[in-house]
PDB file of N, CA and C in Angstrom:
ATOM      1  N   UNK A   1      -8.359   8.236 -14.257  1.00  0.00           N
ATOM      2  CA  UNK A   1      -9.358   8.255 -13.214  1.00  0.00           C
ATOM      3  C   UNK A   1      -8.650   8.385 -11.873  1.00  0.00           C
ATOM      4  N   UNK A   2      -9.193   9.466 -11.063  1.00  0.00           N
ATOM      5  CA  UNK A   2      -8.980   9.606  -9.732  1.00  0.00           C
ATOM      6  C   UNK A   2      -9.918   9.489  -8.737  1.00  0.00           C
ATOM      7  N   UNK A   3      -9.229   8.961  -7.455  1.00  0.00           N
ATOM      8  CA  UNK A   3     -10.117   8.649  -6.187  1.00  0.00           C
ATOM      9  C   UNK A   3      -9.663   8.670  -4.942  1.00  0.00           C
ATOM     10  N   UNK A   4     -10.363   8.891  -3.840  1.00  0.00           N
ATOM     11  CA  UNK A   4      -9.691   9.259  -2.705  1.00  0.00           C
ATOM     12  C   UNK A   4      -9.998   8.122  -1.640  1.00  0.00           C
ATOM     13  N   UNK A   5      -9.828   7.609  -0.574  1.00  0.00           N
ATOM     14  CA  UNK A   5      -9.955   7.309   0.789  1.00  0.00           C
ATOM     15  C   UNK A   5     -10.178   8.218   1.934  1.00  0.00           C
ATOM     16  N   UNK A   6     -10.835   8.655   2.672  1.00  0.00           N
ATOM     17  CA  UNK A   6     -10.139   9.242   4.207  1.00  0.00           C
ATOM     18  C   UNK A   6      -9.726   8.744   5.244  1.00  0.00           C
ATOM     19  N   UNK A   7     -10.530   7.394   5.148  1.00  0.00           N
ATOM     20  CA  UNK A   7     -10.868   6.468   6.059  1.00  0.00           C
ATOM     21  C   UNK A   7      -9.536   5.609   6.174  1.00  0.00           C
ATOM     22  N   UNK A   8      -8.796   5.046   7.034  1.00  0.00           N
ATOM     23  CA  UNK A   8      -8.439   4.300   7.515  1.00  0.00           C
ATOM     24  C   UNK A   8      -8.760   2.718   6.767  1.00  0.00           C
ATOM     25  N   UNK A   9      -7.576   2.220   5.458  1.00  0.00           N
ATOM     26  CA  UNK A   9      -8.338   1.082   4.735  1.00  0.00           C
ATOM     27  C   UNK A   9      -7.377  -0.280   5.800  1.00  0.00           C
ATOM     28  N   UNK A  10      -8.090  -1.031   5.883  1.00  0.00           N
ATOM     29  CA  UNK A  10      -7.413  -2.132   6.252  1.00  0.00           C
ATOM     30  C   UNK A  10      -7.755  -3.363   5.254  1.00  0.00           C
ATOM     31  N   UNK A  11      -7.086  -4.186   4.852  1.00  0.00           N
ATOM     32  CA  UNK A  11      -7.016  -5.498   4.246  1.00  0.00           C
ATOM     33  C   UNK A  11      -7.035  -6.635   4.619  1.00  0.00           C
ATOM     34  N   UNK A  12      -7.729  -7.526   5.291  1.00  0.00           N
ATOM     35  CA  UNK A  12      -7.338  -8.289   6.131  1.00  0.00           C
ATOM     36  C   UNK A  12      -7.475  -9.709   5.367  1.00  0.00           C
ATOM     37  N   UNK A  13      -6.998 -10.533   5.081  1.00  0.00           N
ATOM     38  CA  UNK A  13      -7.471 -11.593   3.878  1.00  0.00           C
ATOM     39  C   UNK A  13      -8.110 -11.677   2.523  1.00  0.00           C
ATOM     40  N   UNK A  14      -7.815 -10.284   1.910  1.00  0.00           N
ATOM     41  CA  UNK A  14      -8.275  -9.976   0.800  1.00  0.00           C
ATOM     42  C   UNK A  14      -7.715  -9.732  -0.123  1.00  0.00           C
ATOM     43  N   UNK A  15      -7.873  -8.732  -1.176  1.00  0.00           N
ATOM     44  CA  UNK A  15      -7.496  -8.310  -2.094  1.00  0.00           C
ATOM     45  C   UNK A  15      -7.693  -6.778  -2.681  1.00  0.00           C
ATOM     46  N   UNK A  16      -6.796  -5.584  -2.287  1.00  0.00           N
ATOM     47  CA  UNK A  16      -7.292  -4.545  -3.111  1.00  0.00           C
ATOM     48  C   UNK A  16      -6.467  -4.127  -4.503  1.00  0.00           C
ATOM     49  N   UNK A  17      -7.157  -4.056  -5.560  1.00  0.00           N
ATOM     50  CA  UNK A  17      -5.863  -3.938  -6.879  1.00  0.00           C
ATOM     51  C   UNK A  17      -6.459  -2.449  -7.458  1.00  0.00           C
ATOM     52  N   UNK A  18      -5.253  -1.608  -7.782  1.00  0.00           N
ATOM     53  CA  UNK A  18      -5.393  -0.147  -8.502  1.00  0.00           C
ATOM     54  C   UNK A  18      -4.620  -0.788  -9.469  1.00  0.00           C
ATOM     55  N   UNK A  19      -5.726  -0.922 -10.951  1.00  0.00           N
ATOM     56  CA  UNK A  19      -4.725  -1.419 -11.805  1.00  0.00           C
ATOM     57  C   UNK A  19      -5.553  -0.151 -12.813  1.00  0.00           C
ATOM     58  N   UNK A  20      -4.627  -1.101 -13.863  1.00  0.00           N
ATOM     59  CA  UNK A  20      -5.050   0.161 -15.197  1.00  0.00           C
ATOM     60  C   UNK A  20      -5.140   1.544 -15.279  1.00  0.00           C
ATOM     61  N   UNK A  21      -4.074   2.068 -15.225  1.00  0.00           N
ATOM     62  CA  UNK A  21      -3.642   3.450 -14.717  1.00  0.00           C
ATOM     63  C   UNK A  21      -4.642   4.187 -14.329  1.00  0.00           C
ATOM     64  N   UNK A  22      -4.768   3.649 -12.835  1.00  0.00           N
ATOM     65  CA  UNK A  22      -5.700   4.940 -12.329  1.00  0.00           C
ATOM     66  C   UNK A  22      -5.267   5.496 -10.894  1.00  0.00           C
ATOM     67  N   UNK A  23      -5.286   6.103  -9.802  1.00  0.00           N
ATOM     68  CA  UNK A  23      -4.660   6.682  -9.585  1.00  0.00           C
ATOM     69  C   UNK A  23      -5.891   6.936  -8.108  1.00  0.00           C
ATOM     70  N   UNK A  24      -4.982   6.331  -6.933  1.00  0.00           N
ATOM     71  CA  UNK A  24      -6.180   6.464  -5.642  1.00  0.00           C
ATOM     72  C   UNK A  24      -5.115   7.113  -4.106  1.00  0.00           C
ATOM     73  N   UNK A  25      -6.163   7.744  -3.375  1.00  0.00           N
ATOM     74  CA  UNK A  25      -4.896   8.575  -2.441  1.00  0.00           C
ATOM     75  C   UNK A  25      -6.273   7.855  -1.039  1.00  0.00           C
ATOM     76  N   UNK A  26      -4.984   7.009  -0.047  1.00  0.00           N
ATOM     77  CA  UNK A  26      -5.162   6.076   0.903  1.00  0.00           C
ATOM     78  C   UNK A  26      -4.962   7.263   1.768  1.00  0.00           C
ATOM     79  N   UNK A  27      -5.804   8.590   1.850  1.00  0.00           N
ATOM     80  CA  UNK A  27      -5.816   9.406   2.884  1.00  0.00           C
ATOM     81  C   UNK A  27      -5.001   9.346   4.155  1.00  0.00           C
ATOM     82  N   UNK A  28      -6.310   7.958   4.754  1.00  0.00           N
ATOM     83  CA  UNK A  28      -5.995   8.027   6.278  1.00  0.00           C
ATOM     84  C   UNK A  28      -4.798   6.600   6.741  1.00  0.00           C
ATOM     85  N   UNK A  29      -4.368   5.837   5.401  1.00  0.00           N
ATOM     86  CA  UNK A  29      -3.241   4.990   5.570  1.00  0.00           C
ATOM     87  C   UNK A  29      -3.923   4.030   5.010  1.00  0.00           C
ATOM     88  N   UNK A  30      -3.140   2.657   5.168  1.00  0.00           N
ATOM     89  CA  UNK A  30      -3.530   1.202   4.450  1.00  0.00           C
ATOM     90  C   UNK A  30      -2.727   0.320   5.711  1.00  0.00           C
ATOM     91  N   UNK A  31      -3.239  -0.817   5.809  1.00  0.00           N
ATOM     92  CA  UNK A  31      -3.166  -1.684   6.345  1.00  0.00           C
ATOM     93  C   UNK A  31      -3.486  -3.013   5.611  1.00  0.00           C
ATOM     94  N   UNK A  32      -2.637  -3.934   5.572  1.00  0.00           N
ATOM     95  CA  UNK A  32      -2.605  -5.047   4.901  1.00  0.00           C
ATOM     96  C   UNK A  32      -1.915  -6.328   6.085  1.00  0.00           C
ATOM     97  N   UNK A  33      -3.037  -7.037   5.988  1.00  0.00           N
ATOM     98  CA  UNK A  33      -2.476  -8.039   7.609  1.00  0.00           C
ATOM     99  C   UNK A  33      -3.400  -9.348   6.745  1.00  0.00           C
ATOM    100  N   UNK A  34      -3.258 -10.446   7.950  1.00  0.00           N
ATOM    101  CA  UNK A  34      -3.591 -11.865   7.456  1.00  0.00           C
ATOM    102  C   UNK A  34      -3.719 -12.324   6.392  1.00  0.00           C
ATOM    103  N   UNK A  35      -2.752 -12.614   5.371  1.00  0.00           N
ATOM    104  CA  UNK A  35      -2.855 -13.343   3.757  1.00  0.00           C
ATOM    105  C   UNK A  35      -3.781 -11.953   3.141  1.00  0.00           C
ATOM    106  N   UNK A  36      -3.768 -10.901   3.478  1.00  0.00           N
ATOM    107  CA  UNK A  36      -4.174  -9.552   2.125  1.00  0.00           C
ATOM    108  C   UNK A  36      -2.988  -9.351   1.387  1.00  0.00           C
ATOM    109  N   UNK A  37      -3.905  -8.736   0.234  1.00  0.00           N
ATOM    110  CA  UNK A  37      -2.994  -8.415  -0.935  1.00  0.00           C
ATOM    111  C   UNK A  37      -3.129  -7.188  -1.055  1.00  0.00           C
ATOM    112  N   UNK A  38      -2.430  -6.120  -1.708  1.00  0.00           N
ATOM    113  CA  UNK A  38      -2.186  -5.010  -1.793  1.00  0.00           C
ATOM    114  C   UNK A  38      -2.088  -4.709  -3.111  1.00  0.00           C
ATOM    115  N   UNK A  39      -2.603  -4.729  -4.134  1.00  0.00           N
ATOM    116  CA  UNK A  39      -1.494  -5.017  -6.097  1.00  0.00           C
ATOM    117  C   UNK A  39      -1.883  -3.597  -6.542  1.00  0.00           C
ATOM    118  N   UNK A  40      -0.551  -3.150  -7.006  1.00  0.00           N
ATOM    119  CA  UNK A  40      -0.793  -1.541  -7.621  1.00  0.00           C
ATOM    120  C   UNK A  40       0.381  -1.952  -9.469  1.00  0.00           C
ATOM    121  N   UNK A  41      -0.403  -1.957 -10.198  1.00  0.00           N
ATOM    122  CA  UNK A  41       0.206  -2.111 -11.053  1.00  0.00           C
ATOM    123  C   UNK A  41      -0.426  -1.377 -12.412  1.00  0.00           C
ATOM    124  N   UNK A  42       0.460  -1.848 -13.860  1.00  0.00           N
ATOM    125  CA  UNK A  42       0.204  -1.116 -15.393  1.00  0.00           C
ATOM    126  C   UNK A  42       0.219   0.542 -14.682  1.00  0.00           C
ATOM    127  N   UNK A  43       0.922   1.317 -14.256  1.00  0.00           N
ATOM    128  CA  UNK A  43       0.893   2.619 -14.484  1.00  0.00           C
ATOM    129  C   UNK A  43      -0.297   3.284 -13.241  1.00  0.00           C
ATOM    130  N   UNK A  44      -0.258   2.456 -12.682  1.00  0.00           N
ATOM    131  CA  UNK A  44      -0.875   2.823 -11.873  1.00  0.00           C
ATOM    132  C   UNK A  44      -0.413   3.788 -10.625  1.00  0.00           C
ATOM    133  N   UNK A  45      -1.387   4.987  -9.909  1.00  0.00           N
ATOM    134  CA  UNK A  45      -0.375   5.660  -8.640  1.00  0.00           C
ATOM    135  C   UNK A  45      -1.260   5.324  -7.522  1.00  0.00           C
ATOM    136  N   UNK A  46      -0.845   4.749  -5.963  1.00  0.00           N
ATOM    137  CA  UNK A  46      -1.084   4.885  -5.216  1.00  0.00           C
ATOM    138  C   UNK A  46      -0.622   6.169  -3.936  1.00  0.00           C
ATOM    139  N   UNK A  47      -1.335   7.030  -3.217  1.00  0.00           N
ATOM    140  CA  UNK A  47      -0.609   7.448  -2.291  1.00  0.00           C
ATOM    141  C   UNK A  47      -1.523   7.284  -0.856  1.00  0.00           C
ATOM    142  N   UNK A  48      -0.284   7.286  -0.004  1.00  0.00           N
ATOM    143  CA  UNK A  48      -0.623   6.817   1.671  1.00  0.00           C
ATOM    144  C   UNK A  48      -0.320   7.757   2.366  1.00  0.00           C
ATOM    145  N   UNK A  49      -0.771   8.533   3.712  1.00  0.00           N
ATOM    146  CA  UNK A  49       0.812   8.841   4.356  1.00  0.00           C
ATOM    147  C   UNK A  49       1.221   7.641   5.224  1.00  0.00           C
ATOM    148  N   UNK A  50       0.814   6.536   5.459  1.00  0.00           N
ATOM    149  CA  UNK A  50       1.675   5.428   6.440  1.00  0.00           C
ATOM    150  C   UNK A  50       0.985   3.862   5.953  1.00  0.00           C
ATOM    151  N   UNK A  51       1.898   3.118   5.379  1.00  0.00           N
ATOM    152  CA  UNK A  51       1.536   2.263   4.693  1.00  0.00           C
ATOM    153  C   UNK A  51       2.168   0.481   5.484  1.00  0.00           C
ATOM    154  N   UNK A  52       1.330   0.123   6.147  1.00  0.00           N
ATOM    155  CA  UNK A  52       1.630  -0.992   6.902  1.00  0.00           C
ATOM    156  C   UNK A  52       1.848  -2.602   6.395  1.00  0.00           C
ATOM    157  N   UNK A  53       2.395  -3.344   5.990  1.00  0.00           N
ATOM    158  CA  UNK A  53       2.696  -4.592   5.782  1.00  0.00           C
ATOM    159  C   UNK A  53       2.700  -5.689   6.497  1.00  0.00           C
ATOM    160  N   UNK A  54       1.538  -6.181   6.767  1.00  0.00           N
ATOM    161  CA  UNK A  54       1.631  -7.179   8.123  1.00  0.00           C
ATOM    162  C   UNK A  54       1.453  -6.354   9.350  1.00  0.00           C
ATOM    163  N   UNK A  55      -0.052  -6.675  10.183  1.00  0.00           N
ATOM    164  CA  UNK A  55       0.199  -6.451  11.207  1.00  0.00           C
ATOM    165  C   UNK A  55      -0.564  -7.617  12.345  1.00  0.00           C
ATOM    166  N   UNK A  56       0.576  -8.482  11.923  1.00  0.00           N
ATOM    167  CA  UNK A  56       0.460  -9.832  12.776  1.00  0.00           C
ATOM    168  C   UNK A  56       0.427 -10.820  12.152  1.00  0.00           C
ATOM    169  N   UNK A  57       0.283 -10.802  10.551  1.00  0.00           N
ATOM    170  CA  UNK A  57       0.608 -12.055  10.280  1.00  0.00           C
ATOM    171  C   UNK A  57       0.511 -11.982   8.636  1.00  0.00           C
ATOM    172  N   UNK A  58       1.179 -12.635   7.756  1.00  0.00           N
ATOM    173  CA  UNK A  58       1.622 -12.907   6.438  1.00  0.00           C
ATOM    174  C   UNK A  58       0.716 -12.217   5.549  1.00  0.00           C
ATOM    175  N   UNK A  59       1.419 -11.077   4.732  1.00  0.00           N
ATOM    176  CA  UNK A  59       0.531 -10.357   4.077  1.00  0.00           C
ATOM    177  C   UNK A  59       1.738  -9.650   2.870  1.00  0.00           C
ATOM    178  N   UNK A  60       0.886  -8.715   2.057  1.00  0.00           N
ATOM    179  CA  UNK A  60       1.908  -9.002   0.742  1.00  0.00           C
ATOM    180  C   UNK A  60       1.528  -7.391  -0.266  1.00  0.00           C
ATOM    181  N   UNK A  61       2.169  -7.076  -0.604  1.00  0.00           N
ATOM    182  CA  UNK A  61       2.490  -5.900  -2.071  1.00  0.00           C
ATOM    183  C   UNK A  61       2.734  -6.526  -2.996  1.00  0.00           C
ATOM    184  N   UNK A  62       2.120  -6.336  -4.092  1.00  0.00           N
ATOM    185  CA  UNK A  62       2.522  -6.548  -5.318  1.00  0.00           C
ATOM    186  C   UNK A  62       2.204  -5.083  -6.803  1.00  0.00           C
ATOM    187  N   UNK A  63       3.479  -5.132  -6.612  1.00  0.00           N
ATOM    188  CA  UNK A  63       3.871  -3.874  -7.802  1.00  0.00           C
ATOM    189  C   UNK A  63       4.666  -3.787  -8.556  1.00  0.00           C
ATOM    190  N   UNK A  64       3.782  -3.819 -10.096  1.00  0.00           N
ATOM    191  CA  UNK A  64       4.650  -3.930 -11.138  1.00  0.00           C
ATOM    192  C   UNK A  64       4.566  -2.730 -12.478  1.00  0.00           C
ATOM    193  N   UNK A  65       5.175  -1.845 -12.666  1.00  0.00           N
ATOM    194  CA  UNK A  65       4.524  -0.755 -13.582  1.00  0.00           C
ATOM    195  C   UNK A  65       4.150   0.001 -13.185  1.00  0.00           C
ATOM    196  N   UNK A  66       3.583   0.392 -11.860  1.00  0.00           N
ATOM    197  CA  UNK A  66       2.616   1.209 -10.906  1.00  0.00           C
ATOM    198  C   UNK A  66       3.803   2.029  -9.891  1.00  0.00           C
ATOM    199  N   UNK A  67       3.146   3.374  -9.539  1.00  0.00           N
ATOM    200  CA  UNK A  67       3.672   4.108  -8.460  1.00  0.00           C
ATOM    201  C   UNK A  67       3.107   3.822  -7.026  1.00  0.00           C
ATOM    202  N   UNK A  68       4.093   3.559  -6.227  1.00  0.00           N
ATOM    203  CA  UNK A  68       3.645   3.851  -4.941  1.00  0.00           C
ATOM    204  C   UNK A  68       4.351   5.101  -3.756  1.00  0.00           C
ATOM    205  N   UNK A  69       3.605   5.853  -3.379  1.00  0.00           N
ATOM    206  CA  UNK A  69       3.823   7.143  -2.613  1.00  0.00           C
ATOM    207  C   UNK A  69       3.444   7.121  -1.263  1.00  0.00           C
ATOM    208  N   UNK A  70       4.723   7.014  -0.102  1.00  0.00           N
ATOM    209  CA  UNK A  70       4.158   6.694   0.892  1.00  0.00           C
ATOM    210  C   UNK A  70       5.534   7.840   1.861  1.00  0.00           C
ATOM    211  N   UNK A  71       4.726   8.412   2.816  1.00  0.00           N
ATOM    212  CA  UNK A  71       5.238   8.634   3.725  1.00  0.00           C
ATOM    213  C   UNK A  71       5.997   7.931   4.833  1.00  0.00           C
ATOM    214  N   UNK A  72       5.529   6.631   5.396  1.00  0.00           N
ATOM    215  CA  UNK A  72       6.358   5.954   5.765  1.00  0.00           C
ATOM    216  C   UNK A  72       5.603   4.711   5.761  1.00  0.00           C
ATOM    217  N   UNK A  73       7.031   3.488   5.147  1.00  0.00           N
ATOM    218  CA  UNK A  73       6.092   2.130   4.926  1.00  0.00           C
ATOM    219  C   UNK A  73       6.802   1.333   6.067  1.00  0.00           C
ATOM    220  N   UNK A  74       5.969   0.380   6.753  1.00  0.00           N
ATOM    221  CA  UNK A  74       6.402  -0.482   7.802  1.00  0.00           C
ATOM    222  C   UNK A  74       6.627  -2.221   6.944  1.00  0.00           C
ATOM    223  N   UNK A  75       7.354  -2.799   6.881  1.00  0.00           N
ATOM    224  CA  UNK A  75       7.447  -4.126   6.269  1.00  0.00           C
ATOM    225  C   UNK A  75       7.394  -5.001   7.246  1.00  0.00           C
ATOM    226  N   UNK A  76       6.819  -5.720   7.914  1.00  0.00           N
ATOM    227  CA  UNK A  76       6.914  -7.082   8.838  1.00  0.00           C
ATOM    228  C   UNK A  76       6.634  -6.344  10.118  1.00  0.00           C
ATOM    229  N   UNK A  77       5.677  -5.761  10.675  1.00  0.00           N
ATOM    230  CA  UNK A  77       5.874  -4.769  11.162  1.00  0.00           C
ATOM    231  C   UNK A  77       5.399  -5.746  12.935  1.00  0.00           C
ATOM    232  N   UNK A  78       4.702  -6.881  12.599  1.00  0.00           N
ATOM    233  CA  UNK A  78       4.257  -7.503  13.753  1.00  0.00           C
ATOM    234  C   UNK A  78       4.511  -8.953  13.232  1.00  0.00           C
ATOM    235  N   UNK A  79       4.952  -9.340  12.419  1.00  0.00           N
ATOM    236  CA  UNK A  79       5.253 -10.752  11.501  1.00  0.00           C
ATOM    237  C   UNK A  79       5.830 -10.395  10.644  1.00  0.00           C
ATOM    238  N   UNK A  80       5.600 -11.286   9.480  1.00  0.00           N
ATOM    239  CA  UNK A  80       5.819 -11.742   7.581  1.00  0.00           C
ATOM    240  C   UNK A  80       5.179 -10.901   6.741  1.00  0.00           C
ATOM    241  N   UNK A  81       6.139  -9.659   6.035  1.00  0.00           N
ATOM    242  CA  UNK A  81       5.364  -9.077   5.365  1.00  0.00           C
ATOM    243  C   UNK A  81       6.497  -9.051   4.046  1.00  0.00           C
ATOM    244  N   UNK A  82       5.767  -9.070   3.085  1.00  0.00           N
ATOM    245  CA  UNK A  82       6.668  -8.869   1.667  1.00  0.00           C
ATOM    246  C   UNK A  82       6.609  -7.653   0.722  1.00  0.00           C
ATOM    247  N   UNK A  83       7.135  -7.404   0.354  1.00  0.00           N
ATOM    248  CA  UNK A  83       7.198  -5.895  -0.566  1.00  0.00           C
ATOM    249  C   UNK A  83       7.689  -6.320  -2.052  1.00  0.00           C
ATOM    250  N   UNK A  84       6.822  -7.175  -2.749  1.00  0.00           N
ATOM    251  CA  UNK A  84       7.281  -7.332  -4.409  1.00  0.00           C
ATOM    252  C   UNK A  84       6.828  -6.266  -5.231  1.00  0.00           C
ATOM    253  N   UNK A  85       8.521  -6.052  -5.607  1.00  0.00           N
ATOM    254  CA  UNK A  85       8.480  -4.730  -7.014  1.00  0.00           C
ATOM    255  C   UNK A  85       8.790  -5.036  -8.143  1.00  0.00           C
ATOM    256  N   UNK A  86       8.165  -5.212  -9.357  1.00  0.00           N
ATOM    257  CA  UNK A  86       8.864  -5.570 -10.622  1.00  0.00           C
ATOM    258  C   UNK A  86       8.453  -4.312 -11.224  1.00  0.00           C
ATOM    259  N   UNK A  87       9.127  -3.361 -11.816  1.00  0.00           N
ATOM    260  CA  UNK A  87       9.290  -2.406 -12.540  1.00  0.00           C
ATOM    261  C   UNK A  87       8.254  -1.083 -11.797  1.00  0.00           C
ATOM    262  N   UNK A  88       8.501   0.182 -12.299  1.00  0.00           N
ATOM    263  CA  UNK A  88       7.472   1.039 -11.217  1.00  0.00           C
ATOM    264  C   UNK A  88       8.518   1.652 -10.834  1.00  0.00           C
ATOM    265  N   UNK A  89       7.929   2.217  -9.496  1.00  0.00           N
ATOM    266  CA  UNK A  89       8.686   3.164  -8.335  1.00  0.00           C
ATOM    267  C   UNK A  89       7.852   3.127  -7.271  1.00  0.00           C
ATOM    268  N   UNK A  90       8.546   3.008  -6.363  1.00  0.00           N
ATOM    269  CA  UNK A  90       8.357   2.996  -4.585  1.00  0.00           C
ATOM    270  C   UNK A  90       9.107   4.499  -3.916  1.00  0.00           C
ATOM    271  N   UNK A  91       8.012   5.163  -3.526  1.00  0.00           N
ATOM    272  CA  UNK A  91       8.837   6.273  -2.969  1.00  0.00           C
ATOM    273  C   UNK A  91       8.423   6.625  -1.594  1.00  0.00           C
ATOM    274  N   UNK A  92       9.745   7.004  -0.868  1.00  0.00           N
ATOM    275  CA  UNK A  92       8.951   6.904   0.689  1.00  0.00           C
ATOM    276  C   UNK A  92       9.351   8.090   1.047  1.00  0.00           C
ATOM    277  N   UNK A  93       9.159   8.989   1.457  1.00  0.00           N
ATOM    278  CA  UNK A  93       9.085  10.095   1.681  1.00  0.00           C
ATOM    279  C   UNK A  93      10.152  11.049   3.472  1.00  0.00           C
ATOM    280  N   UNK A  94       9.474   9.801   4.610  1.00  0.00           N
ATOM    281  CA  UNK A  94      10.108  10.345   5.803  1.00  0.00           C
ATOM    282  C   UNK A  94      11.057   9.093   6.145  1.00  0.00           C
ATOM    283  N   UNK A  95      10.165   7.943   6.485  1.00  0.00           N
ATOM    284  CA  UNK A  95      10.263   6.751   6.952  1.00  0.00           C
ATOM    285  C   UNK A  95      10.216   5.134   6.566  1.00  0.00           C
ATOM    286  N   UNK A  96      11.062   4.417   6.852  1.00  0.00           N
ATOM    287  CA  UNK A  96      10.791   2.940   6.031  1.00  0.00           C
ATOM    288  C   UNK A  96      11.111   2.093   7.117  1.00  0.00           C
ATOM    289  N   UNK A  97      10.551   1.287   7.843  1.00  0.00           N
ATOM    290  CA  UNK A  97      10.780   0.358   8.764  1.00  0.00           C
ATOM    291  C   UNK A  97      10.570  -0.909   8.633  1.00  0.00           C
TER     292      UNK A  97
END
């Protein structure tokens, strides 16, 4: 199963999970800020072109089994941001900050 975004996703104390190999394209980017979760896992593909981690305060990736495709990912970018990978691939394309 495939699916798209255009929009501009932000996360802000939540939770978005692409699990069970399916396969979603974060058009217009992702944003993950205040205690959000991000989980891309089992075979799963995400793609972004600019994929943000924190923007201002403690927020989190979790990927295990799953692809992630990003043009450029920001980690801690205004605070505490974490990037957990257990098995998978992370691929960044221009930029990683």
């Amino acid at each position: 199963m495939w699916g798209y975004i255009d929009d501009h996703v932000h996360i802000q104390g939540g939770r978005l999970a692409n699990v069970d190999a399916k396969a979603i394209d974060l058009n217009g980017g992702l944003t993950v800020s205040n205690g959000g979760v991000f989980e891309n896992t089992d075979g799963s593909e995400s793609t972004t072109h600019v994929l943000i981690v924190d923007a201002g305060h403690s927020a989190g990736i979790e990927a295990s089994g799953g692809h992630i495709l990003v043009e450029e990912l920001r980690v801690g970018n205004y605070g505490i941001g974490t990037f957990n990978q257990q098995g998978g691939a992370n691929n960044v394309s221009k930029r990683l900050r």
